[in-house]
Short mmCIF file of C-alpha atoms in Angstrom, two decimals:
data_model
loop_
_atom_site.label_atom_id
_atom_site.label_comp_id
_atom_site.label_asym_id
_atom_site.label_seq_id
_atom_site.Cartn_x
_atom_site.Cartn_y
_atom_site.Cartn_z
CA MET A 133 3.48 25.59 5.48
CA ASN A 134 2.52 29.26 5.56
CA ASN A 135 4.26 29.77 2.23
CA LEU A 136 2.27 27.07 0.42
CA LYS A 137 0.91 29.61 -2.05
CA GLN A 138 4.47 30.73 -2.83
CA ILE A 139 5.54 27.24 -3.92
CA LEU A 140 2.30 26.03 -5.56
CA HIS A 141 0.14 27.50 -8.28
CA PRO A 142 -3.46 26.88 -7.10
CA GLN A 143 -4.88 26.97 -10.63
CA LYS A 144 -2.41 24.32 -11.82
CA THR A 145 -2.01 22.14 -8.73
CA ALA A 146 -4.18 19.69 -6.80
CA LEU A 147 -3.64 17.89 -3.52
CA LEU A 148 -4.49 14.19 -3.78
CA ILE A 149 -5.46 12.39 -0.58
CA ILE A 150 -5.43 8.67 -1.35
CA ASP A 151 -6.98 5.87 0.69
CA MET A 152 -7.24 7.66 4.03
CA GLN A 153 -9.85 5.12 5.02
CA ASN A 154 -10.48 3.17 8.21
CA ASP A 155 -9.54 -0.16 6.60
CA TYR A 156 -6.05 1.17 5.84
CA CYS A 157 -5.49 3.63 8.68
CA HIS A 158 -7.49 2.74 11.79
CA PRO A 159 -6.18 0.34 14.46
CA ASN A 160 -9.43 -1.64 14.07
CA GLY A 161 -9.34 -1.59 10.26
CA MET A 162 -8.68 -4.49 7.89
CA CYS A 163 -4.94 -3.85 7.50
CA ALA A 164 -4.34 -3.74 11.26
CA LYS A 165 -6.44 -6.86 11.76
CA ILE A 166 -4.24 -8.82 9.35
CA GLY A 167 -1.09 -7.65 11.13
CA SER A 168 -0.02 -4.47 9.32
CA ASP A 169 1.39 -1.71 11.49
CA VAL A 170 -0.80 1.36 11.00
CA SER A 171 0.65 3.35 13.91
CA SER A 172 2.48 5.73 11.58
CA VAL A 173 -0.87 7.01 10.31
CA GLU A 174 -1.80 8.37 13.74
CA ARG A 175 1.55 10.17 13.98
CA MET A 176 1.11 11.62 10.49
CA LEU A 177 -2.50 12.83 10.87
CA PRO A 178 -1.74 16.25 12.43
CA ASN A 179 0.55 17.05 9.50
CA LEU A 180 -2.05 15.92 6.97
CA LYS A 181 -4.78 17.98 8.66
CA ASN A 182 -2.48 21.01 8.62
CA LEU A 183 -1.71 20.50 4.93
CA ILE A 184 -5.41 20.23 4.07
CA GLU A 185 -6.25 23.36 6.07
CA ASN A 186 -3.50 25.32 4.33
CA ALA A 187 -4.54 23.99 0.92
CA ARG A 188 -8.10 25.13 1.57
CA ARG A 189 -6.84 28.52 2.69
CA ILE A 190 -5.23 29.13 -0.72
CA ASN A 191 -8.15 27.55 -2.63
CA LEU A 192 -6.09 24.61 -3.81
CA LYS A 193 -8.18 21.84 -5.35
CA ILE A 194 -8.26 18.83 -3.00
CA ILE A 195 -9.20 15.43 -4.35
CA PHE A 196 -9.99 12.59 -1.98
CA ILE A 197 -9.62 9.17 -3.59
CA ARG A 198 -10.97 6.10 -1.88
CA THR A 199 -10.99 2.44 -2.65
CA THR A 200 -14.33 0.74 -3.08
CA HIS A 201 -14.95 -2.97 -3.17
CA ASP A 202 -17.58 -5.13 -4.74
CA GLU A 203 -17.76 -8.52 -6.43
CA TRP A 204 -16.78 -7.04 -9.80
CA THR A 205 -13.58 -5.31 -8.59
CA ASP A 206 -12.34 -7.71 -5.88
CA SER A 207 -10.00 -10.51 -6.78
CA THR A 208 -9.50 -13.70 -4.85
CA ALA A 209 -6.07 -12.35 -3.80
CA ILE A 210 -7.58 -9.55 -1.71
CA LYS A 211 -9.98 -11.94 -0.01
CA SER A 212 -7.16 -14.19 1.19
#
C-alpha cells in the first residue's frame, strides 16, 4: 500500500467507505441479530484502517457514506 500515490491520482480519485456501521458490521448489530454472518468484517478491519491511513497520507479525498432510517425512507420490507 506504500505505492498508493503511484497508482492513484489524489486530485481525481476518492475513497468511498460505505455502510461501515454497527448495524451492518458489529456482532450485536441488526444484521447479526437477524442471522447474517458479520465475522468477515472483523477480519477485514485492519486492512480498511490501513487503506484509510494511507489515503490520508497522500491527501486522498475520503467519503464516508452511511445509511439513515426514518419513517419517510423505510419500507415495510426492511421492518420485516
